[in-house]
Amino acid sequence: MSSIAPGASDELPHRRDFLVLATGALAATGAVAALWPFIDSMEPAQDTLAAGAPIDIDISPLQPGQQIVVLWRSRPIFVVHRTPEELKTLQDPKTLADLRDPHSTALQQPEYAANWHRSIKPEYLVLVGICTHLGCIPNFMPGVGTVDPSWRGGYFCPCHGSRYDLAGRVFKGVPAPYNLPVPPHRFASDTAVRIGENIAGSTFDFSTITQI
Ligand code: FES
């Protein structure tokens, strides 16, 4: 999916590395082509990236079932528009029983994302896309049955087989010990997510996250 090496250096991302686009349910070439020019235009200035400053991502072209991947502070950030069916699966007791930390008790997210959907708005998920085992980039696999017959949609890390649901919550019985981190973020508008800035009133410090 991505050419971004886990644990990459802090060098400035190259222009072509900045935005990597992956789609799930809507993987048609046309959908990708339609999204790419728009998202490419959102690329922030290099000095903005260098400073680790917040970046705004326009989510208006992101359809239910799709994911955008951007870089923030040299890390891949997944932004997902979840479907109503996916949100139902997140709350299913069968899903919860299989998760290691279903209620996000470990400090892997800001307090405003320590909820059943691990986000501000249920339909939009924002994650740091780095496996909490050894730092690979998990694959976005939203399709039911795409990894094995029991797969209900989520992230699959090809390195050692760790599995996460579509809230980035890790399953039991895999090497990864923690849920995928949620970075500070907020909605700058109804259609723009600002990565790197908390909601009003929050002092969440990204460096306090238990494990990336
Ligand atoms: S790095 Fe993801 S399972 Fe090992």
mmCIF file with all atom_site columns, C-alpha atoms and ligand atoms in Angstrom:
data_model
loop_
_atom_site.group_PDB
_atom_site.id
_atom_site.type_symbol
_atom_site.label_atom_id
_atom_site.label_alt_id
_atom_site.label_comp_id
_atom_site.label_asym_id
_atom_site.label_entity_id
_atom_site.label_seq_id
_atom_site.pdbx_PDB_ins_code
_atom_site.Cartn_x
_atom_site.Cartn_y
_atom_site.Cartn_z
_atom_site.occupancy
_atom_site.B_iso_or_equiv
_atom_site.pdbx_formal_charge
_atom_site.auth_seq_id
_atom_site.auth_comp_id
_atom_site.auth_asym_id
_atom_site.auth_atom_id
_atom_site.pdbx_PDB_model_num
ATOM   1   C  CA  . MET A 1 1   ? 0.000   0.000   0.000   1.00 0.00 ? 1   MET A CA  1
ATOM   2   C  CA  . SER A 1 2   ? 2.610   2.464   0.995   1.00 0.00 ? 2   SER A CA  1
ATOM   3   C  CA  . SER A 1 3   ? 6.249   3.046   0.304   1.00 0.00 ? 3   SER A CA  1
ATOM   4   C  CA  . ILE A 1 4   ? 6.746   4.765   3.633   1.00 0.00 ? 4   ILE A CA  1
ATOM   5   C  CA  . ALA A 1 5   ? 9.231   2.833   5.712   1.00 0.00 ? 5   ALA A CA  1
ATOM   6   C  CA  . PRO A 1 6   ? 8.219   2.302   9.328   1.00 0.00 ? 6   PRO A CA  1
ATOM   7   C  CA  . GLY A 1 7   ? 10.473  4.076   11.738  1.00 0.00 ? 7   GLY A CA  1
ATOM   8   C  CA  . ALA A 1 8   ? 11.613  6.269   8.902   1.00 0.00 ? 8   ALA A CA  1
ATOM   9   C  CA  . SER A 1 9   ? 14.034  9.080   9.534   1.00 0.00 ? 9   SER A CA  1
ATOM   10  C  CA  . ASP A 1 10  ? 12.853  12.549  10.360  1.00 0.00 ? 10  ASP A CA  1
ATOM   11  C  CA  . GLU A 1 11  ? 13.890  13.862  6.989   1.00 0.00 ? 11  GLU A CA  1
ATOM   12  C  CA  . LEU A 1 12  ? 11.300  15.860  5.153   1.00 0.00 ? 12  LEU A CA  1
ATOM   13  C  CA  . PRO A 1 13  ? 8.966   13.670  3.206   1.00 0.00 ? 13  PRO A CA  1
ATOM   14  C  CA  . HIS A 1 14  ? 9.389   13.956  -0.511  1.00 0.00 ? 14  HIS A CA  1
ATOM   15  C  CA  . ARG A 1 15  ? 6.442   15.420  -2.387  1.00 0.00 ? 15  ARG A CA  1
ATOM   16  C  CA  . ARG A 1 16  ? 5.422   12.053  -3.744  1.00 0.00 ? 16  ARG A CA  1
ATOM   17  C  CA  . ASP A 1 17  ? 5.652   10.494  -0.310  1.00 0.00 ? 17  ASP A CA  1
ATOM   18  C  CA  . PHE A 1 18  ? 3.402   13.021  1.341   1.00 0.00 ? 18  PHE A CA  1
ATOM   19  C  CA  . LEU A 1 19  ? 0.104   11.664  0.253   1.00 0.00 ? 19  LEU A CA  1
ATOM   20  C  CA  . VAL A 1 20  ? -0.644  8.042   -0.282  1.00 0.00 ? 20  VAL A CA  1
ATOM   21  C  CA  . LEU A 1 21  ? -4.167  7.137   -1.155  1.00 0.00 ? 21  LEU A CA  1
ATOM   22  C  CA  . ALA A 1 22  ? -5.794  3.848   -0.417  1.00 0.00 ? 22  ALA A CA  1
ATOM   23  C  CA  . THR A 1 23  ? -9.385  2.900   -0.882  1.00 0.00 ? 23  THR A CA  1
ATOM   24  C  CA  . GLY A 1 24  ? -11.334 0.048   0.515   1.00 0.00 ? 24  GLY A CA  1
ATOM   25  C  CA  . ALA A 1 25  ? -14.795 -0.723  -0.677  1.00 0.00 ? 25  ALA A CA  1
ATOM   26  C  CA  . LEU A 1 26  ? -14.518 1.789   -3.504  1.00 0.00 ? 26  LEU A CA  1
ATOM   27  C  CA  . ALA A 1 27  ? -11.309 0.684   -5.090  1.00 0.00 ? 27  ALA A CA  1
ATOM   28  C  CA  . ALA A 1 28  ? -12.321 1.566   -8.603  1.00 0.00 ? 28  ALA A CA  1
ATOM   29  C  CA  . THR A 1 29  ? -9.714  3.439   -10.583 1.00 0.00 ? 29  THR A CA  1
ATOM   30  C  CA  . GLY A 1 30  ? -12.173 6.188   -11.297 1.00 0.00 ? 30  GLY A CA  1
ATOM   31  C  CA  . ALA A 1 31  ? -12.729 6.841   -7.629  1.00 0.00 ? 31  ALA A CA  1
ATOM   32  C  CA  . VAL A 1 32  ? -9.003  7.047   -7.010  1.00 0.00 ? 32  VAL A CA  1
ATOM   33  C  CA  . ALA A 1 33  ? -8.492  9.299   -9.979  1.00 0.00 ? 33  ALA A CA  1
ATOM   34  C  CA  . ALA A 1 34  ? -11.252 11.573  -8.816  1.00 0.00 ? 34  ALA A CA  1
ATOM   35  C  CA  . LEU A 1 35  ? -9.814  11.853  -5.347  1.00 0.00 ? 35  LEU A CA  1
ATOM   36  C  CA  . TRP A 1 36  ? -6.160  12.219  -6.187  1.00 0.00 ? 36  TRP A CA  1
ATOM   37  C  CA  . PRO A 1 37  ? -6.066  15.684  -7.789  1.00 0.00 ? 37  PRO A CA  1
ATOM   38  C  CA  . PHE A 1 38  ? -8.186  17.124  -5.056  1.00 0.00 ? 38  PHE A CA  1
ATOM   39  C  CA  . ILE A 1 39  ? -6.182  15.686  -2.212  1.00 0.00 ? 39  ILE A CA  1
ATOM   40  C  CA  . ASP A 1 40  ? -2.899  16.466  -3.925  1.00 0.00 ? 40  ASP A CA  1
ATOM   41  C  CA  . SER A 1 41  ? -3.919  20.104  -3.890  1.00 0.00 ? 41  SER A CA  1
ATOM   42  C  CA  . MET A 1 42  ? -4.099  19.963  -0.125  1.00 0.00 ? 42  MET A CA  1
ATOM   43  C  CA  . GLU A 1 43  ? -0.399  19.308  0.226   1.00 0.00 ? 43  GLU A CA  1
ATOM   44  C  CA  . PRO A 1 44  ? 1.006   21.734  2.784   1.00 0.00 ? 44  PRO A CA  1
ATOM   45  C  CA  . ALA A 1 45  ? 4.154   23.716  2.283   1.00 0.00 ? 45  ALA A CA  1
ATOM   46  C  CA  . GLN A 1 46  ? 7.432   22.022  3.060   1.00 0.00 ? 46  GLN A CA  1
ATOM   47  C  CA  . ASP A 1 47  ? 8.152   24.450  5.877   1.00 0.00 ? 47  ASP A CA  1
ATOM   48  C  CA  . THR A 1 48  ? 4.824   23.502  7.442   1.00 0.00 ? 48  THR A CA  1
ATOM   49  C  CA  . LEU A 1 49  ? 5.800   19.851  7.347   1.00 0.00 ? 49  LEU A CA  1
ATOM   50  C  CA  . ALA A 1 50  ? 9.254   20.648  8.679   1.00 0.00 ? 50  ALA A CA  1
ATOM   51  C  CA  . ALA A 1 51  ? 7.833   22.399  11.695  1.00 0.00 ? 51  ALA A CA  1
ATOM   52  C  CA  . GLY A 1 52  ? 5.527   19.481  12.481  1.00 0.00 ? 52  GLY A CA  1
ATOM   53  C  CA  . ALA A 1 53  ? 2.715   21.993  12.346  1.00 0.00 ? 53  ALA A CA  1
ATOM   54  C  CA  . PRO A 1 54  ? -0.922  20.933  12.126  1.00 0.00 ? 54  PRO A CA  1
ATOM   55  C  CA  . ILE A 1 55  ? -2.164  20.000  8.669   1.00 0.00 ? 55  ILE A CA  1
ATOM   56  C  CA  . ASP A 1 56  ? -5.684  20.238  7.298   1.00 0.00 ? 56  ASP A CA  1
ATOM   57  C  CA  . ILE A 1 57  ? -7.148  17.358  5.336   1.00 0.00 ? 57  ILE A CA  1
ATOM   58  C  CA  . ASP A 1 58  ? -10.211 17.979  3.206   1.00 0.00 ? 58  ASP A CA  1
ATOM   59  C  CA  . ILE A 1 59  ? -12.452 14.982  3.729   1.00 0.00 ? 59  ILE A CA  1
ATOM   60  C  CA  . SER A 1 60  ? -15.276 16.039  1.441   1.00 0.00 ? 60  SER A CA  1
ATOM   61  C  CA  . PRO A 1 61  ? -14.236 13.596  -1.344  1.00 0.00 ? 61  PRO A CA  1
ATOM   62  C  CA  . LEU A 1 62  ? -13.854 10.708  1.089   1.00 0.00 ? 62  LEU A CA  1
ATOM   63  C  CA  . GLN A 1 63  ? -16.756 8.319   0.544   1.00 0.00 ? 63  GLN A CA  1
ATOM   64  C  CA  . PRO A 1 64  ? -18.033 5.807   3.117   1.00 0.00 ? 64  PRO A CA  1
ATOM   65  C  CA  . GLY A 1 65  ? -15.703 2.825   3.068   1.00 0.00 ? 65  GLY A CA  1
ATOM   66  C  CA  . GLN A 1 66  ? -12.667 4.802   1.901   1.00 0.00 ? 66  GLN A CA  1
ATOM   67  C  CA  . GLN A 1 67  ? -9.396  5.758   3.527   1.00 0.00 ? 67  GLN A CA  1
ATOM   68  C  CA  . ILE A 1 68  ? -6.917  8.543   2.897   1.00 0.00 ? 68  ILE A CA  1
ATOM   69  C  CA  . VAL A 1 69  ? -3.330  8.222   4.093   1.00 0.00 ? 69  VAL A CA  1
ATOM   70  C  CA  . VAL A 1 70  ? -1.278  11.341  4.732   1.00 0.00 ? 70  VAL A CA  1
ATOM   71  C  CA  . LEU A 1 71  ? 2.012   12.027  6.447   1.00 0.00 ? 71  LEU A CA  1
ATOM   72  C  CA  . TRP A 1 72  ? 2.233   14.058  9.620   1.00 0.00 ? 72  TRP A CA  1
ATOM   73  C  CA  . ARG A 1 73  ? 5.498   14.352  11.496  1.00 0.00 ? 73  ARG A CA  1
ATOM   74  C  CA  . SER A 1 74  ? 6.905   11.630  9.197   1.00 0.00 ? 74  SER A CA  1
ATOM   75  C  CA  . ARG A 1 75  ? 4.215   9.204   10.275  1.00 0.00 ? 75  ARG A CA  1
ATOM   76  C  CA  . PRO A 1 76  ? 1.405   7.784   8.161   1.00 0.00 ? 76  PRO A CA  1
ATOM   77  C  CA  . ILE A 1 77  ? -1.984  8.985   9.332   1.00 0.00 ? 77  ILE A CA  1
ATOM   78  C  CA  . PHE A 1 78  ? -5.075  7.037   8.334   1.00 0.00 ? 78  PHE A CA  1
ATOM   79  C  CA  . VAL A 1 79  ? -8.303  8.990   7.870   1.00 0.00 ? 79  VAL A CA  1
ATOM   80  C  CA  . VAL A 1 80  ? -11.303 6.712   7.313   1.00 0.00 ? 80  VAL A CA  1
ATOM   81  C  CA  . HIS A 1 81  ? -14.942 7.358   6.521   1.00 0.00 ? 81  HIS A CA  1
ATOM   82  C  CA  . ARG A 1 82  ? -16.728 4.424   8.117   1.00 0.00 ? 82  ARG A CA  1
ATOM   83  C  CA  . THR A 1 83  ? -20.038 3.030   6.941   1.00 0.00 ? 83  THR A CA  1
ATOM   84  C  CA  . PRO A 1 84  ? -23.060 2.499   9.223   1.00 0.00 ? 84  PRO A CA  1
ATOM   85  C  CA  . GLU A 1 85  ? -22.488 -1.260  8.972   1.00 0.00 ? 85  GLU A CA  1
ATOM   86  C  CA  . GLU A 1 86  ? -18.880 -0.851  10.084  1.00 0.00 ? 86  GLU A CA  1
ATOM   87  C  CA  . LEU A 1 87  ? -19.997 1.234   13.053  1.00 0.00 ? 87  LEU A CA  1
ATOM   88  C  CA  . LYS A 1 88  ? -22.429 -1.505  14.042  1.00 0.00 ? 88  LYS A CA  1
ATOM   89  C  CA  . THR A 1 89  ? -19.646 -4.075  13.975  1.00 0.00 ? 89  THR A CA  1
ATOM   90  C  CA  . LEU A 1 90  ? -17.571 -1.929  16.334  1.00 0.00 ? 90  LEU A CA  1
ATOM   91  C  CA  . GLN A 1 91  ? -20.313 -2.198  18.953  1.00 0.00 ? 91  GLN A CA  1
ATOM   92  C  CA  . ASP A 1 92  ? -21.102 -5.875  18.456  1.00 0.00 ? 92  ASP A CA  1
ATOM   93  C  CA  . PRO A 1 93  ? -20.482 -7.830  21.689  1.00 0.00 ? 93  PRO A CA  1
ATOM   94  C  CA  . LYS A 1 94  ? -18.802 -10.549 19.609  1.00 0.00 ? 94  LYS A CA  1
ATOM   95  C  CA  . THR A 1 95  ? -16.248 -8.005  18.383  1.00 0.00 ? 95  THR A CA  1
ATOM   96  C  CA  . LEU A 1 96  ? -15.697 -6.593  21.872  1.00 0.00 ? 96  LEU A CA  1
ATOM   97  C  CA  . ALA A 1 97  ? -15.079 -10.049 23.328  1.00 0.00 ? 97  ALA A CA  1
ATOM   98  C  CA  . ASP A 1 98  ? -12.236 -10.623 20.872  1.00 0.00 ? 98  ASP A CA  1
ATOM   99  C  CA  . LEU A 1 99  ? -10.395 -7.353  21.553  1.00 0.00 ? 99  LEU A CA  1
ATOM   100 C  CA  . ARG A 1 100 ? -7.502  -6.896  23.959  1.00 0.00 ? 100 ARG A CA  1
ATOM   101 C  CA  . ASP A 1 101 ? -8.469  -3.370  25.060  1.00 0.00 ? 101 ASP A CA  1
ATOM   102 C  CA  . PRO A 1 102 ? -12.016 -2.820  23.784  1.00 0.00 ? 102 PRO A CA  1
ATOM   103 C  CA  . HIS A 1 103 ? -12.615 0.271   25.912  1.00 0.00 ? 103 HIS A CA  1
ATOM   104 C  CA  . SER A 1 104 ? -9.315  2.013   25.151  1.00 0.00 ? 104 SER A CA  1
ATOM   105 C  CA  . THR A 1 105 ? -8.022  2.029   28.707  1.00 0.00 ? 105 THR A CA  1
ATOM   106 C  CA  . ALA A 1 106 ? -4.360  2.244   27.632  1.00 0.00 ? 106 ALA A CA  1
ATOM   107 C  CA  . LEU A 1 107 ? -3.194  5.755   26.787  1.00 0.00 ? 107 LEU A CA  1
ATOM   108 C  CA  . GLN A 1 108 ? -3.191  5.330   23.041  1.00 0.00 ? 108 GLN A CA  1
ATOM   109 C  CA  . GLN A 1 109 ? -5.550  8.204   22.244  1.00 0.00 ? 109 GLN A CA  1
ATOM   110 C  CA  . PRO A 1 110 ? -6.671  11.616  23.483  1.00 0.00 ? 110 PRO A CA  1
ATOM   111 C  CA  . GLU A 1 111 ? -9.428  11.559  26.074  1.00 0.00 ? 111 GLU A CA  1
ATOM   112 C  CA  . TYR A 1 112 ? -11.916 12.765  23.454  1.00 0.00 ? 112 TYR A CA  1
ATOM   113 C  CA  . ALA A 1 113 ? -11.268 9.576   21.446  1.00 0.00 ? 113 ALA A CA  1
ATOM   114 C  CA  . ALA A 1 114 ? -11.518 7.184   24.397  1.00 0.00 ? 114 ALA A CA  1
ATOM   115 C  CA  . ASN A 1 115 ? -14.991 6.063   23.354  1.00 0.00 ? 115 ASN A CA  1
ATOM   116 C  CA  . TRP A 1 116 ? -16.506 3.156   21.434  1.00 0.00 ? 116 TRP A CA  1
ATOM   117 C  CA  . HIS A 1 117 ? -15.591 4.646   18.051  1.00 0.00 ? 117 HIS A CA  1
ATOM   118 C  CA  . ARG A 1 118 ? -12.192 6.091   19.123  1.00 0.00 ? 118 ARG A CA  1
ATOM   119 C  CA  . SER A 1 119 ? -12.818 9.372   17.349  1.00 0.00 ? 119 SER A CA  1
ATOM   120 C  CA  . ILE A 1 120 ? -14.655 12.667  17.522  1.00 0.00 ? 120 ILE A CA  1
ATOM   121 C  CA  . LYS A 1 121 ? -17.408 11.850  15.026  1.00 0.00 ? 121 LYS A CA  1
ATOM   122 C  CA  . PRO A 1 122 ? -18.334 8.174   14.806  1.00 0.00 ? 122 PRO A CA  1
ATOM   123 C  CA  . GLU A 1 123 ? -18.117 8.044   11.026  1.00 0.00 ? 123 GLU A CA  1
ATOM   124 C  CA  . TYR A 1 124 ? -14.598 9.534   10.807  1.00 0.00 ? 124 TYR A CA  1
ATOM   125 C  CA  . LEU A 1 125 ? -11.609 7.690   12.212  1.00 0.00 ? 125 LEU A CA  1
ATOM   126 C  CA  . VAL A 1 126 ? -8.101  9.185   12.492  1.00 0.00 ? 126 VAL A CA  1
ATOM   127 C  CA  . LEU A 1 127 ? -5.202  6.880   13.402  1.00 0.00 ? 127 LEU A CA  1
ATOM   128 C  CA  . VAL A 1 128 ? -1.439  6.767   13.379  1.00 0.00 ? 128 VAL A CA  1
ATOM   129 C  CA  . GLY A 1 129 ? -0.855  3.923   10.938  1.00 0.00 ? 129 GLY A CA  1
ATOM   130 C  CA  . ILE A 1 130 ? 2.021   2.231   12.722  1.00 0.00 ? 130 ILE A CA  1
ATOM   131 C  CA  . CYS A 1 131 ? 1.625   -1.261  14.163  1.00 0.00 ? 131 CYS A CA  1
ATOM   132 C  CA  . THR A 1 132 ? 2.281   -1.292  17.903  1.00 0.00 ? 132 THR A CA  1
ATOM   133 C  CA  . HIS A 1 133 ? 4.281   -4.514  17.579  1.00 0.00 ? 133 HIS A CA  1
ATOM   134 C  CA  . LEU A 1 134 ? 7.384   -3.567  15.599  1.00 0.00 ? 134 LEU A CA  1
ATOM   135 C  CA  . GLY A 1 135 ? 6.270   -0.608  13.551  1.00 0.00 ? 135 GLY A CA  1
ATOM   136 C  CA  . CYS A 1 136 ? 5.068   -1.925  10.196  1.00 0.00 ? 136 CYS A CA  1
ATOM   137 C  CA  . ILE A 1 137 ? 2.232   -0.164  8.393   1.00 0.00 ? 137 ILE A CA  1
ATOM   138 C  CA  . PRO A 1 138 ? -0.950  -2.243  8.641   1.00 0.00 ? 138 PRO A CA  1
ATOM   139 C  CA  . ASN A 1 139 ? -3.054  -2.828  5.547   1.00 0.00 ? 139 ASN A CA  1
ATOM   140 C  CA  . PHE A 1 140 ? -6.547  -1.344  5.350   1.00 0.00 ? 140 PHE A CA  1
ATOM   141 C  CA  . MET A 1 141 ? -8.805  -4.357  4.831   1.00 0.00 ? 141 MET A CA  1
ATOM   142 C  CA  . PRO A 1 142 ? -12.403 -3.155  5.317   1.00 0.00 ? 142 PRO A CA  1
ATOM   143 C  CA  . GLY A 1 143 ? -14.048 -5.986  3.392   1.00 0.00 ? 143 GLY A CA  1
ATOM   144 C  CA  . VAL A 1 144 ? -15.746 -8.731  5.371   1.00 0.00 ? 144 VAL A CA  1
ATOM   145 C  CA  . GLY A 1 145 ? -14.009 -12.066 4.783   1.00 0.00 ? 145 GLY A CA  1
ATOM   146 C  CA  . THR A 1 146 ? -11.001 -10.579 2.998   1.00 0.00 ? 146 THR A CA  1
ATOM   147 C  CA  . VAL A 1 147 ? -8.356  -11.922 5.408   1.00 0.00 ? 147 VAL A CA  1
ATOM   148 C  CA  . ASP A 1 148 ? -10.140 -15.120 6.411   1.00 0.00 ? 148 ASP A CA  1
ATOM   149 C  CA  . PRO A 1 149 ? -13.763 -16.217 6.622   1.00 0.00 ? 149 PRO A CA  1
ATOM   150 C  CA  . SER A 1 150 ? -14.159 -14.748 10.115  1.00 0.00 ? 150 SER A CA  1
ATOM   151 C  CA  . TRP A 1 151 ? -12.703 -11.357 9.185   1.00 0.00 ? 151 TRP A CA  1
ATOM   152 C  CA  . ARG A 1 152 ? -15.145 -8.503  9.855   1.00 0.00 ? 152 ARG A CA  1
ATOM   153 C  CA  . GLY A 1 153 ? -13.086 -5.644  8.445   1.00 0.00 ? 153 GLY A CA  1
ATOM   154 C  CA  . GLY A 1 154 ? -10.159 -3.806  9.952   1.00 0.00 ? 154 GLY A CA  1
ATOM   155 C  CA  . TYR A 1 155 ? -6.382  -3.565  9.645   1.00 0.00 ? 155 TYR A CA  1
ATOM   156 C  CA  . PHE A 1 156 ? -4.085  -6.489  9.031   1.00 0.00 ? 156 PHE A CA  1
ATOM   157 C  CA  . CYS A 1 157 ? -0.366  -6.154  9.610   1.00 0.00 ? 157 CYS A CA  1
ATOM   158 C  CA  . PRO A 1 158 ? 1.432   -8.433  7.149   1.00 0.00 ? 158 PRO A CA  1
ATOM   159 C  CA  . CYS A 1 159 ? 4.679   -8.485  9.123   1.00 0.00 ? 159 CYS A CA  1
ATOM   160 C  CA  . HIS A 1 160 ? 3.625   -10.820 11.934  1.00 0.00 ? 160 HIS A CA  1
ATOM   161 C  CA  . GLY A 1 161 ? -0.128  -11.036 11.536  1.00 0.00 ? 161 GLY A CA  1
ATOM   162 C  CA  . SER A 1 162 ? -1.429  -8.493  14.029  1.00 0.00 ? 162 SER A CA  1
ATOM   163 C  CA  . ARG A 1 163 ? -5.065  -7.585  13.581  1.00 0.00 ? 163 ARG A CA  1
ATOM   164 C  CA  . TYR A 1 164 ? -7.023  -4.473  14.488  1.00 0.00 ? 164 TYR A CA  1
ATOM   165 C  CA  . ASP A 1 165 ? -10.666 -3.581  14.013  1.00 0.00 ? 165 ASP A CA  1
ATOM   166 C  CA  . LEU A 1 166 ? -11.920 -0.489  12.195  1.00 0.00 ? 166 LEU A CA  1
ATOM   167 C  CA  . ALA A 1 167 ? -11.396 1.597   15.328  1.00 0.00 ? 167 ALA A CA  1
ATOM   168 C  CA  . GLY A 1 168 ? -7.739  0.517   15.460  1.00 0.00 ? 168 GLY A CA  1
ATOM   169 C  CA  . ARG A 1 169 ? -8.383  -1.736  18.461  1.00 0.00 ? 169 ARG A CA  1
ATOM   170 C  CA  . VAL A 1 170 ? -6.058  -4.710  18.590  1.00 0.00 ? 170 VAL A CA  1
ATOM   171 C  CA  . PHE A 1 171 ? -7.399  -8.248  18.740  1.00 0.00 ? 171 PHE A CA  1
ATOM   172 C  CA  . LYS A 1 172 ? -6.351  -10.808 21.309  1.00 0.00 ? 172 LYS A CA  1
ATOM   173 C  CA  . GLY A 1 173 ? -3.834  -13.464 20.337  1.00 0.00 ? 173 GLY A CA  1
ATOM   174 C  CA  . VAL A 1 174 ? -1.653  -11.348 18.045  1.00 0.00 ? 174 VAL A CA  1
ATOM   175 C  CA  . PRO A 1 175 ? 1.822   -9.903  18.685  1.00 0.00 ? 175 PRO A CA  1
ATOM   176 C  CA  . ALA A 1 176 ? 0.783   -6.233  18.857  1.00 0.00 ? 176 ALA A CA  1
ATOM   177 C  CA  . PRO A 1 177 ? 0.194   -5.225  22.488  1.00 0.00 ? 177 PRO A CA  1
ATOM   178 C  CA  . TYR A 1 178 ? -1.736  -1.974  22.082  1.00 0.00 ? 178 TYR A CA  1
ATOM   179 C  CA  . ASN A 1 179 ? -4.414  -0.310  20.019  1.00 0.00 ? 179 ASN A CA  1
ATOM   180 C  CA  . LEU A 1 180 ? -3.241  1.879   17.151  1.00 0.00 ? 180 LEU A CA  1
ATOM   181 C  CA  . PRO A 1 181 ? -2.597  5.429   18.396  1.00 0.00 ? 181 PRO A CA  1
ATOM   182 C  CA  . VAL A 1 182 ? -4.977  8.293   17.708  1.00 0.00 ? 182 VAL A CA  1
ATOM   183 C  CA  . PRO A 1 183 ? -3.186  11.599  17.067  1.00 0.00 ? 183 PRO A CA  1
ATOM   184 C  CA  . PRO A 1 184 ? -4.448  14.951  18.297  1.00 0.00 ? 184 PRO A CA  1
ATOM   185 C  CA  . HIS A 1 185 ? -7.018  16.165  15.823  1.00 0.00 ? 185 HIS A CA  1
ATOM   186 C  CA  . ARG A 1 186 ? -10.137 18.237  15.503  1.00 0.00 ? 186 ARG A CA  1
ATOM   187 C  CA  . PHE A 1 187 ? -12.594 19.358  12.866  1.00 0.00 ? 187 PHE A CA  1
ATOM   188 C  CA  . ALA A 1 188 ? -11.523 22.702  11.466  1.00 0.00 ? 188 ALA A CA  1
ATOM   189 C  CA  . SER A 1 189 ? -14.829 22.700  9.583   1.00 0.00 ? 189 SER A CA  1
ATOM   190 C  CA  . ASP A 1 190 ? -17.473 20.147  8.618   1.00 0.00 ? 190 ASP A CA  1
ATOM   191 C  CA  . THR A 1 191 ? -15.259 18.961  5.791   1.00 0.00 ? 191 THR A CA  1
ATOM   192 C  CA  . ALA A 1 192 ? -11.723 19.481  7.100   1.00 0.00 ? 192 ALA A CA  1
ATOM   193 C  CA  . VAL A 1 193 ? -9.852  17.530  9.743   1.00 0.00 ? 193 VAL A CA  1
ATOM   194 C  CA  . ARG A 1 194 ? -6.895  19.265  11.326  1.00 0.00 ? 194 ARG A CA  1
ATOM   195 C  CA  . ILE A 1 195 ? -4.217  16.774  12.360  1.00 0.00 ? 195 ILE A CA  1
ATOM   196 C  CA  . GLY A 1 196 ? -1.957  17.908  15.195  1.00 0.00 ? 196 GLY A CA  1
ATOM   197 C  CA  . GLU A 1 197 ? -4.376  20.085  17.124  1.00 0.00 ? 197 GLU A CA  1
ATOM   198 C  CA  . ASN A 1 198 ? -6.708  19.087  19.958  1.00 0.00 ? 198 ASN A CA  1
ATOM   199 C  CA  . ILE A 1 199 ? -10.352 20.006  20.369  1.00 0.00 ? 199 ILE A CA  1
ATOM   200 C  CA  . ALA A 1 200 ? -11.001 23.054  22.525  1.00 0.00 ? 200 ALA A CA  1
ATOM   201 C  CA  . GLY A 1 201 ? -10.308 22.409  26.185  1.00 0.00 ? 201 GLY A CA  1
ATOM   202 C  CA  . SER A 1 202 ? -8.018  19.416  25.657  1.00 0.00 ? 202 SER A CA  1
ATOM   203 C  CA  . THR A 1 203 ? -4.340  19.512  26.568  1.00 0.00 ? 203 THR A CA  1
ATOM   204 C  CA  . PHE A 1 204 ? -3.553  16.031  25.246  1.00 0.00 ? 204 PHE A CA  1
ATOM   205 C  CA  . ASP A 1 205 ? 0.167   15.665  24.571  1.00 0.00 ? 205 ASP A CA  1
ATOM   206 C  CA  . PHE A 1 206 ? 0.986   13.276  21.729  1.00 0.00 ? 206 PHE A CA  1
ATOM   207 C  CA  . SER A 1 207 ? 4.341   12.399  23.332  1.00 0.00 ? 207 SER A CA  1
ATOM   208 C  CA  . THR A 1 208 ? 2.543   10.791  26.289  1.00 0.00 ? 208 THR A CA  1
ATOM   209 C  CA  . ILE A 1 209 ? 1.102   7.990   24.163  1.00 0.00 ? 209 ILE A CA  1
ATOM   210 C  CA  . THR A 1 210 ? 2.180   4.629   25.545  1.00 0.00 ? 210 THR A CA  1
ATOM   211 C  CA  . GLN A 1 211 ? 3.440   3.088   22.330  1.00 0.00 ? 211 GLN A CA  1
ATOM   212 C  CA  . ILE A 1 212 ? 3.721   3.883   18.676  1.00 0.00 ? 212 ILE A CA  1
HETATM 213 S  S1  . FES B 2 .   ? 4.965   -5.180  13.122  1.00 0.00 ? 1   FES B S1  1
HETATM 214 FE FE1 . FES B 2 .   ? 2.856   -5.548  12.903  1.00 0.00 ? 1   FES B FE1 1
HETATM 215 S  S2  . FES B 2 .   ? 2.641   -7.579  13.523  1.00 0.00 ? 1   FES B S2  1
HETATM 216 FE FE2 . FES B 2 .   ? 4.758   -7.209  13.822  1.00 0.00 ? 1   FES B FE2 1
#
